[in-house]
mmCIF file with all atom_site columns, C-alpha atoms in Angstrom:
data_model
loop_
_atom_site.group_PDB
_atom_site.id
_atom_site.type_symbol
_atom_site.label_atom_id
_atom_site.label_alt_id
_atom_site.label_comp_id
_atom_site.label_asym_id
_atom_site.label_entity_id
_atom_site.label_seq_id
_atom_site.pdbx_PDB_ins_code
_atom_site.Cartn_x
_atom_site.Cartn_y
_atom_site.Cartn_z
_atom_site.occupancy
_atom_site.B_iso_or_equiv
_atom_site.pdbx_formal_charge
_atom_site.auth_seq_id
_atom_site.auth_comp_id
_atom_site.auth_asym_id
_atom_site.auth_atom_id
_atom_site.pdbx_PDB_model_num
ATOM 1   C CA . UNK A 1 1   ? 159.508 133.012 71.437  1.00 46.00 ? 1   UNK A CA 1
ATOM 2   C CA . UNK A 1 2   ? 158.944 130.884 74.130  1.00 51.00 ? 2   UNK A CA 1
ATOM 3   C CA . UNK A 1 3   ? 162.269 131.543 76.909  1.00 49.00 ? 3   UNK A CA 1
ATOM 4   C CA . UNK A 1 4   ? 163.954 127.771 77.018  1.00 49.00 ? 4   UNK A CA 1
ATOM 5   C CA . UNK A 1 5   ? 163.152 125.884 80.376  1.00 52.00 ? 5   UNK A CA 1
ATOM 6   C CA . UNK A 1 6   ? 166.382 123.856 80.510  1.00 58.00 ? 6   UNK A CA 1
ATOM 7   C CA . UNK A 1 7   ? 169.080 126.476 81.147  1.00 51.00 ? 7   UNK A CA 1
ATOM 8   C CA . UNK A 1 8   ? 172.739 124.866 79.532  1.00 54.00 ? 8   UNK A CA 1
ATOM 9   C CA . UNK A 1 9   ? 175.255 123.978 81.691  1.00 69.00 ? 9   UNK A CA 1
ATOM 10  C CA . UNK A 1 10  ? 178.600 125.953 80.010  1.00 76.00 ? 10  UNK A CA 1
ATOM 11  C CA . UNK A 1 11  ? 178.718 127.894 77.208  1.00 84.00 ? 11  UNK A CA 1
ATOM 12  C CA . UNK A 1 12  ? 181.019 125.305 75.035  1.00 82.00 ? 12  UNK A CA 1
ATOM 13  C CA . UNK A 1 13  ? 180.703 121.346 74.600  1.00 85.00 ? 13  UNK A CA 1
ATOM 14  C CA . UNK A 1 14  ? 183.938 120.047 75.642  1.00 88.00 ? 14  UNK A CA 1
ATOM 15  C CA . UNK A 1 15  ? 183.813 117.966 72.479  1.00 90.00 ? 15  UNK A CA 1
ATOM 16  C CA . UNK A 1 16  ? 183.959 122.128 70.365  1.00 90.00 ? 16  UNK A CA 1
ATOM 17  C CA . UNK A 1 17  ? 186.630 122.678 73.053  1.00 91.00 ? 17  UNK A CA 1
ATOM 18  C CA . UNK A 1 18  ? 188.913 119.886 71.771  1.00 94.00 ? 18  UNK A CA 1
ATOM 19  C CA . UNK A 1 19  ? 188.321 120.757 68.005  1.00 93.00 ? 19  UNK A CA 1
ATOM 20  C CA . UNK A 1 20  ? 189.557 124.218 68.585  1.00 94.00 ? 20  UNK A CA 1
ATOM 21  C CA . UNK A 1 21  ? 192.305 123.137 70.646  1.00 95.00 ? 21  UNK A CA 1
ATOM 22  C CA . UNK A 1 22  ? 193.169 120.663 68.024  1.00 96.00 ? 22  UNK A CA 1
ATOM 23  C CA . UNK A 1 23  ? 192.180 123.146 65.086  1.00 95.00 ? 23  UNK A CA 1
ATOM 24  C CA . UNK A 1 24  ? 194.826 125.625 66.687  1.00 96.00 ? 24  UNK A CA 1
ATOM 25  C CA . UNK A 1 25  ? 197.349 123.213 67.370  1.00 97.00 ? 25  UNK A CA 1
ATOM 26  C CA . UNK A 1 26  ? 197.082 121.807 63.505  1.00 96.00 ? 26  UNK A CA 1
ATOM 27  C CA . UNK A 1 27  ? 197.458 125.575 62.611  1.00 96.00 ? 27  UNK A CA 1
ATOM 28  C CA . UNK A 1 28  ? 200.287 126.318 64.566  1.00 97.00 ? 28  UNK A CA 1
ATOM 29  C CA . UNK A 1 29  ? 202.664 123.258 63.124  1.00 97.00 ? 29  UNK A CA 1
ATOM 30  C CA . UNK A 1 30  ? 200.575 124.282 59.475  1.00 97.00 ? 30  UNK A CA 1
ATOM 31  C CA . UNK A 1 31  ? 202.346 127.939 59.637  1.00 96.00 ? 31  UNK A CA 1
ATOM 32  C CA . UNK A 1 32  ? 206.026 126.367 61.770  1.00 97.00 ? 32  UNK A CA 1
ATOM 33  C CA . UNK A 1 33  ? 206.259 124.112 58.205  1.00 96.00 ? 33  UNK A CA 1
ATOM 34  C CA . UNK A 1 34  ? 204.947 127.290 56.136  1.00 96.00 ? 34  UNK A CA 1
ATOM 35  C CA . UNK A 1 35  ? 207.752 129.313 57.760  1.00 96.00 ? 35  UNK A CA 1
ATOM 36  C CA . UNK A 1 36  ? 210.329 126.833 57.261  1.00 95.00 ? 36  UNK A CA 1
ATOM 37  C CA . UNK A 1 37  ? 209.346 126.218 53.286  1.00 94.00 ? 37  UNK A CA 1
ATOM 38  C CA . UNK A 1 38  ? 209.595 129.955 51.803  1.00 94.00 ? 38  UNK A CA 1
ATOM 39  C CA . UNK A 1 39  ? 212.905 130.753 54.246  1.00 94.00 ? 39  UNK A CA 1
ATOM 40  C CA . UNK A 1 40  ? 214.084 127.710 52.419  1.00 89.00 ? 40  UNK A CA 1
ATOM 41  C CA . UNK A 1 41  ? 213.094 129.915 49.157  1.00 88.00 ? 41  UNK A CA 1
ATOM 42  C CA . UNK A 1 42  ? 215.127 133.447 48.167  1.00 87.00 ? 42  UNK A CA 1
ATOM 43  C CA . UNK A 1 43  ? 212.736 133.965 45.307  1.00 92.00 ? 43  UNK A CA 1
ATOM 44  C CA . UNK A 1 44  ? 209.385 135.934 46.194  1.00 92.00 ? 44  UNK A CA 1
ATOM 45  C CA . UNK A 1 45  ? 208.169 133.926 43.497  1.00 93.00 ? 45  UNK A CA 1
ATOM 46  C CA . UNK A 1 46  ? 208.881 130.669 45.508  1.00 93.00 ? 46  UNK A CA 1
ATOM 47  C CA . UNK A 1 47  ? 207.567 132.020 48.883  1.00 94.00 ? 47  UNK A CA 1
ATOM 48  C CA . UNK A 1 48  ? 204.565 133.330 47.708  1.00 95.00 ? 48  UNK A CA 1
ATOM 49  C CA . UNK A 1 49  ? 202.218 129.819 47.513  1.00 95.00 ? 49  UNK A CA 1
ATOM 50  C CA . UNK A 1 50  ? 203.232 129.312 51.298  1.00 95.00 ? 50  UNK A CA 1
ATOM 51  C CA . UNK A 1 51  ? 202.378 132.629 52.579  1.00 96.00 ? 51  UNK A CA 1
ATOM 52  C CA . UNK A 1 52  ? 198.656 131.510 50.542  1.00 96.00 ? 52  UNK A CA 1
ATOM 53  C CA . UNK A 1 53  ? 198.760 128.532 52.695  1.00 96.00 ? 53  UNK A CA 1
ATOM 54  C CA . UNK A 1 54  ? 199.708 129.988 56.118  1.00 97.00 ? 54  UNK A CA 1
ATOM 55  C CA . UNK A 1 55  ? 197.104 132.614 55.026  1.00 97.00 ? 55  UNK A CA 1
ATOM 56  C CA . UNK A 1 56  ? 193.938 129.850 54.296  1.00 97.00 ? 56  UNK A CA 1
ATOM 57  C CA . UNK A 1 57  ? 195.133 127.919 57.886  1.00 96.00 ? 57  UNK A CA 1
ATOM 58  C CA . UNK A 1 58  ? 194.885 131.122 59.493  1.00 97.00 ? 58  UNK A CA 1
ATOM 59  C CA . UNK A 1 59  ? 191.620 132.285 58.138  1.00 97.00 ? 59  UNK A CA 1
ATOM 60  C CA . UNK A 1 60  ? 190.184 128.410 58.577  1.00 96.00 ? 60  UNK A CA 1
ATOM 61  C CA . UNK A 1 61  ? 190.846 128.575 61.866  1.00 96.00 ? 61  UNK A CA 1
ATOM 62  C CA . UNK A 1 62  ? 189.067 131.349 62.841  1.00 96.00 ? 62  UNK A CA 1
ATOM 63  C CA . UNK A 1 63  ? 185.959 130.374 61.371  1.00 96.00 ? 63  UNK A CA 1
ATOM 64  C CA . UNK A 1 64  ? 185.963 127.322 63.254  1.00 94.00 ? 64  UNK A CA 1
ATOM 65  C CA . UNK A 1 65  ? 187.259 129.380 66.732  1.00 94.00 ? 65  UNK A CA 1
ATOM 66  C CA . UNK A 1 66  ? 184.599 132.368 65.532  1.00 94.00 ? 66  UNK A CA 1
ATOM 67  C CA . UNK A 1 67  ? 181.612 129.578 65.247  1.00 94.00 ? 67  UNK A CA 1
ATOM 68  C CA . UNK A 1 68  ? 181.912 127.717 68.745  1.00 92.00 ? 68  UNK A CA 1
ATOM 69  C CA . UNK A 1 69  ? 182.194 130.912 70.184  1.00 92.00 ? 69  UNK A CA 1
ATOM 70  C CA . UNK A 1 70  ? 178.999 132.404 68.359  1.00 93.00 ? 70  UNK A CA 1
ATOM 71  C CA . UNK A 1 71  ? 177.314 129.155 69.353  1.00 91.00 ? 71  UNK A CA 1
ATOM 72  C CA . UNK A 1 72  ? 178.949 129.693 73.121  1.00 90.00 ? 72  UNK A CA 1
ATOM 73  C CA . UNK A 1 73  ? 177.269 133.265 73.091  1.00 91.00 ? 73  UNK A CA 1
ATOM 74  C CA . UNK A 1 74  ? 173.554 131.761 71.849  1.00 90.00 ? 74  UNK A CA 1
ATOM 75  C CA . UNK A 1 75  ? 174.372 129.568 75.148  1.00 87.00 ? 75  UNK A CA 1
ATOM 76  C CA . UNK A 1 76  ? 174.823 132.218 76.959  1.00 88.00 ? 76  UNK A CA 1
ATOM 77  C CA . UNK A 1 77  ? 172.282 134.387 75.649  1.00 86.00 ? 77  UNK A CA 1
ATOM 78  C CA . UNK A 1 78  ? 169.846 131.018 76.354  1.00 84.00 ? 78  UNK A CA 1
ATOM 79  C CA . UNK A 1 79  ? 170.981 131.259 79.901  1.00 83.00 ? 79  UNK A CA 1
ATOM 80  C CA . UNK A 1 80  ? 170.524 134.814 81.035  1.00 84.00 ? 80  UNK A CA 1
ATOM 81  C CA . UNK A 1 81  ? 166.771 134.565 79.885  1.00 82.00 ? 81  UNK A CA 1
ATOM 82  C CA . UNK A 1 82  ? 165.898 131.793 81.469  1.00 79.00 ? 82  UNK A CA 1
ATOM 83  C CA . UNK A 1 83  ? 167.986 133.331 84.601  1.00 79.00 ? 83  UNK A CA 1
ATOM 84  C CA . UNK A 1 84  ? 165.871 136.849 83.916  1.00 79.00 ? 84  UNK A CA 1
ATOM 85  C CA . UNK A 1 85  ? 162.594 134.542 83.467  1.00 77.00 ? 85  UNK A CA 1
ATOM 86  C CA . UNK A 1 86  ? 162.851 133.329 86.786  1.00 74.00 ? 86  UNK A CA 1
ATOM 87  C CA . UNK A 1 87  ? 163.743 136.325 88.514  1.00 72.00 ? 87  UNK A CA 1
ATOM 88  C CA . UNK A 1 88  ? 161.179 138.694 86.881  1.00 69.00 ? 88  UNK A CA 1
ATOM 89  C CA . UNK A 1 89  ? 158.575 135.871 88.629  1.00 65.00 ? 89  UNK A CA 1
ATOM 90  C CA . UNK A 1 90  ? 157.216 136.417 92.378  1.00 59.00 ? 90  UNK A CA 1
ATOM 91  C CA . UNK A 1 91  ? 159.088 134.282 94.960  1.00 53.00 ? 91  UNK A CA 1
ATOM 92  C CA . UNK A 1 92  ? 155.509 132.757 96.657  1.00 50.00 ? 92  UNK A CA 1
ATOM 93  C CA . UNK A 1 93  ? 152.143 133.015 95.554  1.00 40.00 ? 93  UNK A CA 1
ATOM 94  C CA . UNK A 1 94  ? 150.080 136.463 95.737  1.00 39.00 ? 94  UNK A CA 1
ATOM 95  C CA . UNK A 1 95  ? 153.202 138.306 96.410  1.00 46.00 ? 95  UNK A CA 1
ATOM 96  C CA . UNK A 1 96  ? 153.053 141.872 94.930  1.00 46.00 ? 96  UNK A CA 1
ATOM 97  C CA . UNK A 1 97  ? 155.051 143.187 92.798  1.00 46.00 ? 97  UNK A CA 1
ATOM 98  C CA . UNK A 1 98  ? 157.872 145.154 93.450  1.00 45.00 ? 98  UNK A CA 1
ATOM 99  C CA . UNK A 1 99  ? 156.193 149.454 94.088  1.00 48.00 ? 99  UNK A CA 1
ATOM 100 C CA . UNK A 1 100 ? 156.566 151.535 91.590  1.00 48.00 ? 100 UNK A CA 1
ATOM 101 C CA . UNK A 1 101 ? 155.703 154.832 92.913  1.00 57.00 ? 101 UNK A CA 1
ATOM 102 C CA . UNK A 1 102 ? 158.565 156.376 92.013  1.00 54.00 ? 102 UNK A CA 1
ATOM 103 C CA . UNK A 1 103 ? 159.415 158.741 89.002  1.00 51.00 ? 103 UNK A CA 1
ATOM 104 C CA . UNK A 1 104 ? 160.190 157.093 85.546  1.00 53.00 ? 104 UNK A CA 1
ATOM 105 C CA . UNK A 1 105 ? 163.765 157.148 84.952  1.00 58.00 ? 105 UNK A CA 1
ATOM 106 C CA . UNK A 1 106 ? 164.476 158.054 88.912  1.00 78.00 ? 106 UNK A CA 1
ATOM 107 C CA . UNK A 1 107 ? 167.023 155.050 90.151  1.00 85.00 ? 107 UNK A CA 1
ATOM 108 C CA . UNK A 1 108 ? 165.686 153.022 92.877  1.00 87.00 ? 108 UNK A CA 1
ATOM 109 C CA . UNK A 1 109 ? 166.996 150.010 95.457  1.00 85.00 ? 109 UNK A CA 1
ATOM 110 C CA . UNK A 1 110 ? 166.108 146.833 97.226  1.00 85.00 ? 110 UNK A CA 1
ATOM 111 C CA . UNK A 1 111 ? 166.708 147.192 101.031 1.00 85.00 ? 111 UNK A CA 1
ATOM 112 C CA . UNK A 1 112 ? 169.837 145.691 101.571 1.00 85.00 ? 112 UNK A CA 1
ATOM 113 C CA . UNK A 1 113 ? 171.244 146.421 97.944  1.00 85.00 ? 113 UNK A CA 1
ATOM 114 C CA . UNK A 1 114 ? 174.058 148.420 97.014  1.00 83.00 ? 114 UNK A CA 1
ATOM 115 C CA . UNK A 1 115 ? 173.201 148.630 93.758  1.00 85.00 ? 115 UNK A CA 1
ATOM 116 C CA . UNK A 1 116 ? 171.199 151.502 91.990  1.00 86.00 ? 116 UNK A CA 1
ATOM 117 C CA . UNK A 1 117 ? 168.811 150.438 89.131  1.00 85.00 ? 117 UNK A CA 1
ATOM 118 C CA . UNK A 1 118 ? 166.219 151.389 86.678  1.00 83.00 ? 118 UNK A CA 1
ATOM 119 C CA . UNK A 1 119 ? 162.811 150.431 88.512  1.00 80.00 ? 119 UNK A CA 1
ATOM 120 C CA . UNK A 1 120 ? 161.587 147.948 85.901  1.00 78.00 ? 120 UNK A CA 1
ATOM 121 C CA . UNK A 1 121 ? 165.002 146.084 86.955  1.00 80.00 ? 121 UNK A CA 1
ATOM 122 C CA . UNK A 1 122 ? 164.294 142.124 86.967  1.00 78.00 ? 122 UNK A CA 1
ATOM 123 C CA . UNK A 1 123 ? 166.930 141.973 89.615  1.00 80.00 ? 123 UNK A CA 1
ATOM 124 C CA . UNK A 1 124 ? 164.196 143.873 91.684  1.00 79.00 ? 124 UNK A CA 1
ATOM 125 C CA . UNK A 1 125 ? 161.032 141.865 90.595  1.00 76.00 ? 125 UNK A CA 1
ATOM 126 C CA . UNK A 1 126 ? 158.966 141.293 93.817  1.00 78.00 ? 126 UNK A CA 1
ATOM 127 C CA . UNK A 1 127 ? 161.196 143.431 96.292  1.00 82.00 ? 127 UNK A CA 1
ATOM 128 C CA . UNK A 1 128 ? 160.266 146.977 98.237  1.00 84.00 ? 128 UNK A CA 1
ATOM 129 C CA . UNK A 1 129 ? 162.100 149.031 95.922  1.00 83.00 ? 129 UNK A CA 1
ATOM 130 C CA . UNK A 1 130 ? 163.160 153.078 97.733  1.00 85.00 ? 130 UNK A CA 1
ATOM 131 C CA . UNK A 1 131 ? 164.828 155.736 96.078  1.00 86.00 ? 131 UNK A CA 1
ATOM 132 C CA . UNK A 1 132 ? 168.323 154.982 95.652  1.00 85.00 ? 132 UNK A CA 1
ATOM 133 C CA . UNK A 1 133 ? 171.204 157.676 96.649  1.00 83.00 ? 133 UNK A CA 1
ATOM 134 C CA . UNK A 1 134 ? 173.292 159.513 93.788  1.00 78.00 ? 134 UNK A CA 1
ATOM 135 C CA . UNK A 1 135 ? 176.116 158.316 94.479  1.00 81.00 ? 135 UNK A CA 1
ATOM 136 C CA . UNK A 1 136 ? 175.522 154.337 94.323  1.00 83.00 ? 136 UNK A CA 1
ATOM 137 C CA . UNK A 1 137 ? 177.084 152.340 92.158  1.00 84.00 ? 137 UNK A CA 1
ATOM 138 C CA . UNK A 1 138 ? 174.614 151.042 88.552  1.00 82.00 ? 138 UNK A CA 1
ATOM 139 C CA . UNK A 1 139 ? 173.736 147.484 88.691  1.00 82.00 ? 139 UNK A CA 1
ATOM 140 C CA . UNK A 1 140 ? 175.068 146.554 85.401  1.00 76.00 ? 140 UNK A CA 1
ATOM 141 C CA . UNK A 1 141 ? 172.064 145.112 84.088  1.00 77.00 ? 141 UNK A CA 1
ATOM 142 C CA . UNK A 1 142 ? 169.449 146.541 83.412  1.00 75.00 ? 142 UNK A CA 1
ATOM 143 C CA . UNK A 1 143 ? 171.696 149.507 81.581  1.00 65.00 ? 143 UNK A CA 1
ATOM 144 C CA . UNK A 1 144 ? 172.236 151.711 84.508  1.00 61.00 ? 144 UNK A CA 1
#
């Protein structure tokens, strides 16, 4: 699968944000109506249909917002793929890729960096590396 060539601007579209906000408002109004209707009846048999309607409203809202969040996560993943692909390319033609003379599993860093990375971290691509001190904070991107 080829990496996307264009980086999405936002993880969600304004249309999706408005849709989720409108659905949340409608769900709150429906919950209020259901609560009011159920409170007006003393018998459980008359309250249960309103509880069913309220439960369905919340479930539909969760499904809708879950779809929007899933799309946003895919857009963020696509943006990361584009950014990591750009980081993995050398910055100038003919520039050497980072020196991998550090033993496998050893932590490294580039001069001027404060965080420790694995040698194959894309943030180190094209940079000279040196062994990292033991007390250096972890990268967070490469799994350290």
